[in-house]
Amino acid sequence: MTSEDLSKEVILDHYRRPRNRRALDAPTATASRTNPTCGDVVTVQVVERDGRIEAVAFEGHGCSISQSSASMMTEAVAGSDRATIGRLEVAVRAMLAGEEPSADAGDLGDLEALAGVARYPVRIRCALLAWDVLDEALGAGPGR
Ligand code: ZN
């Protein structure tokens, strides 16, 4: 299996069995955005307490990249504080811009499966949609 095949498997797995795809009972913030070029819709809900994201969930529909990216994003940020999420997001955005990973980026886990999307500019919006919505929910941009 090539690494490209493996990445496709990871993406399809998140698409078919999305993690944290539900509505939260008492979110402290909710945001929603669409990606009109592809028809993707992602809504993100968070429960933030004392600067930490205690729970995060998403709902939406659209292409496999947008939905799997949202699933991966929720897994990656759950339980983290804003500074950690900010570093992670900077690393993800750099990866999707086709940049070489920096030494302090750390392990991106399943998110690394999206690295190949950098070669398809139209799909980068799909992959970033969930992160843009998270930014809006947290009221901040990358590197917060
Ligand atoms: Zn899409």
PDB file of N, CA, C and O in Angstrom, residues 12 16 20-21 25-26 29 31 33 37 49 55 58 64 69 85 103 105-106 129 131 134 141:
ATOM      1  N   LEU A  12     -11.435   8.212   3.808  1.00  0.00           N
ATOM      2  CA  LEU A  12     -12.710   7.516   3.608  1.00  0.00           C
ATOM      3  C   LEU A  12     -13.256   6.970   4.918  1.00  0.00           C
ATOM      4  O   LEU A  12     -14.467   6.948   5.144  1.00  0.00           O
ATOM      5  N   ARG A  16     -16.901   7.873   6.190  1.00  0.00           N
ATOM      6  CA  ARG A  16     -17.947   6.863   6.396  1.00  0.00           C
ATOM      7  C   ARG A  16     -18.347   6.737   7.857  1.00  0.00           C
ATOM      8  O   ARG A  16     -19.494   6.413   8.171  1.00  0.00           O
ATOM      9  N   ASN A  20     -17.504  12.357  16.329  1.00  0.00           N
ATOM     10  CA  ASN A  20     -18.068  13.571  16.946  1.00  0.00           C
ATOM     11  C   ASN A  20     -19.080  14.261  16.041  1.00  0.00           C
ATOM     12  O   ASN A  20     -19.217  15.481  16.069  1.00  0.00           O
ATOM     13  N   ARG A  21     -19.783  13.490  15.221  1.00  0.00           N
ATOM     14  CA  ARG A  21     -20.806  14.089  14.377  1.00  0.00           C
ATOM     15  C   ARG A  21     -22.143  13.999  15.106  1.00  0.00           C
ATOM     16  O   ARG A  21     -22.816  12.968  15.088  1.00  0.00           O
ATOM     17  N   ASP A  25     -25.450  19.184  23.646  1.00  0.00           N
ATOM     18  CA  ASP A  25     -26.595  19.610  24.443  1.00  0.00           C
ATOM     19  C   ASP A  25     -26.540  21.098  24.792  1.00  0.00           C
ATOM     20  O   ASP A  25     -27.534  21.805  24.672  1.00  0.00           O
ATOM     21  N   ALA A  26     -25.391  21.553  25.234  1.00  0.00           N
ATOM     22  CA  ALA A  26     -25.286  22.936  25.712  1.00  0.00           C
ATOM     23  C   ALA A  26     -23.992  23.576  25.225  1.00  0.00           C
ATOM     24  O   ALA A  26     -23.076  23.842  26.006  1.00  0.00           O
ATOM     25  N   ALA A  29     -20.550  27.846  22.107  1.00  0.00           N
ATOM     26  CA  ALA A  29     -20.425  28.576  20.842  1.00  0.00           C
ATOM     27  C   ALA A  29     -20.777  27.650  19.687  1.00  0.00           C
ATOM     28  O   ALA A  29     -20.511  26.444  19.736  1.00  0.00           O
ATOM     29  N   ALA A  31     -20.910  27.801  15.194  1.00  0.00           N
ATOM     30  CA  ALA A  31     -20.694  28.553  13.960  1.00  0.00           C
ATOM     31  C   ALA A  31     -20.946  27.625  12.785  1.00  0.00           C
ATOM     32  O   ALA A  31     -20.843  26.398  12.906  1.00  0.00           O
ATOM     33  N   ARG A  33     -20.624  27.446   8.293  1.00  0.00           N
ATOM     34  CA  ARG A  33     -20.209  28.069   7.037  1.00  0.00           C
ATOM     35  C   ARG A  33     -20.430  27.106   5.890  1.00  0.00           C
ATOM     36  O   ARG A  33     -20.479  25.894   6.078  1.00  0.00           O
ATOM     37  N   THR A  37     -18.180  26.751  -3.663  1.00  0.00           N
ATOM     38  CA  THR A  37     -17.616  26.154  -4.867  1.00  0.00           C
ATOM     39  C   THR A  37     -17.831  24.650  -4.909  1.00  0.00           C
ATOM     40  O   THR A  37     -17.769  24.038  -5.969  1.00  0.00           O
ATOM     41  N   ARG A  49     -14.549  25.726  28.468  1.00  0.00           N
ATOM     42  CA  ARG A  49     -14.567  26.081  29.882  1.00  0.00           C
ATOM     43  C   ARG A  49     -13.143  26.347  30.340  1.00  0.00           C
ATOM     44  O   ARG A  49     -12.255  25.526  30.115  1.00  0.00           O
ATOM     45  N   ALA A  55     -15.569  19.914  24.843  1.00  0.00           N
ATOM     46  CA  ALA A  55     -16.268  19.075  23.860  1.00  0.00           C
ATOM     47  C   ALA A  55     -16.387  19.834  22.562  1.00  0.00           C
ATOM     48  O   ALA A  55     -16.492  21.063  22.550  1.00  0.00           O
ATOM     49  N   PHE A  58     -19.484  18.272  15.268  1.00  0.00           N
ATOM     50  CA  PHE A  58     -19.830  18.942  14.009  1.00  0.00           C
ATOM     51  C   PHE A  58     -21.027  18.248  13.369  1.00  0.00           C
ATOM     52  O   PHE A  58     -21.357  17.091  13.679  1.00  0.00           O
ATOM     53  N   SER A  64     -16.197  14.287   0.535  1.00  0.00           N
ATOM     54  CA  SER A  64     -15.458  13.475   1.506  1.00  0.00           C
ATOM     55  C   SER A  64     -14.339  14.266   2.177  1.00  0.00           C
ATOM     56  O   SER A  64     -14.049  14.050   3.359  1.00  0.00           O
ATOM     57  N   SER A  69     -12.335  16.008   6.991  1.00  0.00           N
ATOM     58  CA  SER A  69     -11.504  17.017   7.641  1.00  0.00           C
ATOM     59  C   SER A  69     -12.162  17.506   8.930  1.00  0.00           C
ATOM     60  O   SER A  69     -11.493  17.696   9.952  1.00  0.00           O
ATOM     61  N   ILE A  85      -4.448  24.412  20.274  1.00  0.00           N
ATOM     62  CA  ILE A  85      -5.245  24.378  19.053  1.00  0.00           C
ATOM     63  C   ILE A  85      -4.668  25.340  18.013  1.00  0.00           C
ATOM     64  O   ILE A  85      -4.594  25.025  16.832  1.00  0.00           O
ATOM     65  N   ALA A 103       9.682  21.795  12.482  1.00  0.00           N
ATOM     66  CA  ALA A 103      10.133  20.821  13.474  1.00  0.00           C
ATOM     67  C   ALA A 103       9.207  20.782  14.688  1.00  0.00           C
ATOM     68  O   ALA A 103       9.024  19.730  15.299  1.00  0.00           O
ATOM     69  N   ALA A 105       6.006  21.295  14.729  1.00  0.00           N
ATOM     70  CA  ALA A 105       4.601  21.074  14.375  1.00  0.00           C
ATOM     71  C   ALA A 105       4.030  19.896  15.149  1.00  0.00           C
ATOM     72  O   ALA A 105       2.828  19.840  15.403  1.00  0.00           O
ATOM     73  N   GLY A 106       4.887  18.952  15.515  1.00  0.00           N
ATOM     74  CA  GLY A 106       4.405  17.792  16.248  1.00  0.00           C
ATOM     75  C   GLY A 106       3.688  16.808  15.342  1.00  0.00           C
ATOM     76  O   GLY A 106       3.708  16.930  14.117  1.00  0.00           O
ATOM     77  N   LEU A 129     -12.426  24.191   5.535  1.00  0.00           N
ATOM     78  CA  LEU A 129     -13.743  24.684   5.960  1.00  0.00           C
ATOM     79  C   LEU A 129     -13.965  24.479   7.459  1.00  0.00           C
ATOM     80  O   LEU A 129     -14.369  25.407   8.174  1.00  0.00           O
ATOM     81  N   TRP A 131     -11.870  24.182   9.835  1.00  0.00           N
ATOM     82  CA  TRP A 131     -10.994  25.042  10.640  1.00  0.00           C
ATOM     83  C   TRP A 131     -11.482  26.482  10.610  1.00  0.00           C
ATOM     84  O   TRP A 131     -11.402  27.192  11.621  1.00  0.00           O
ATOM     85  N   LEU A 134     -14.323  26.566  12.989  1.00  0.00           N
ATOM     86  CA  LEU A 134     -13.815  26.537  14.373  1.00  0.00           C
ATOM     87  C   LEU A 134     -13.316  27.919  14.781  1.00  0.00           C
ATOM     88  O   LEU A 134     -13.603  28.386  15.892  1.00  0.00           O
ATOM     89  N   GLY A 141      -8.683  34.029  14.869  1.00  0.00           N
ATOM     90  CA  GLY A 141      -8.028  33.496  13.682  1.00  0.00           C
ATOM     91  C   GLY A 141      -6.938  32.532  14.071  1.00  0.00           C
ATOM     92  O   GLY A 141      -6.723  32.267  15.249  1.00  0.00           O
TER      93      GLY A 141
END
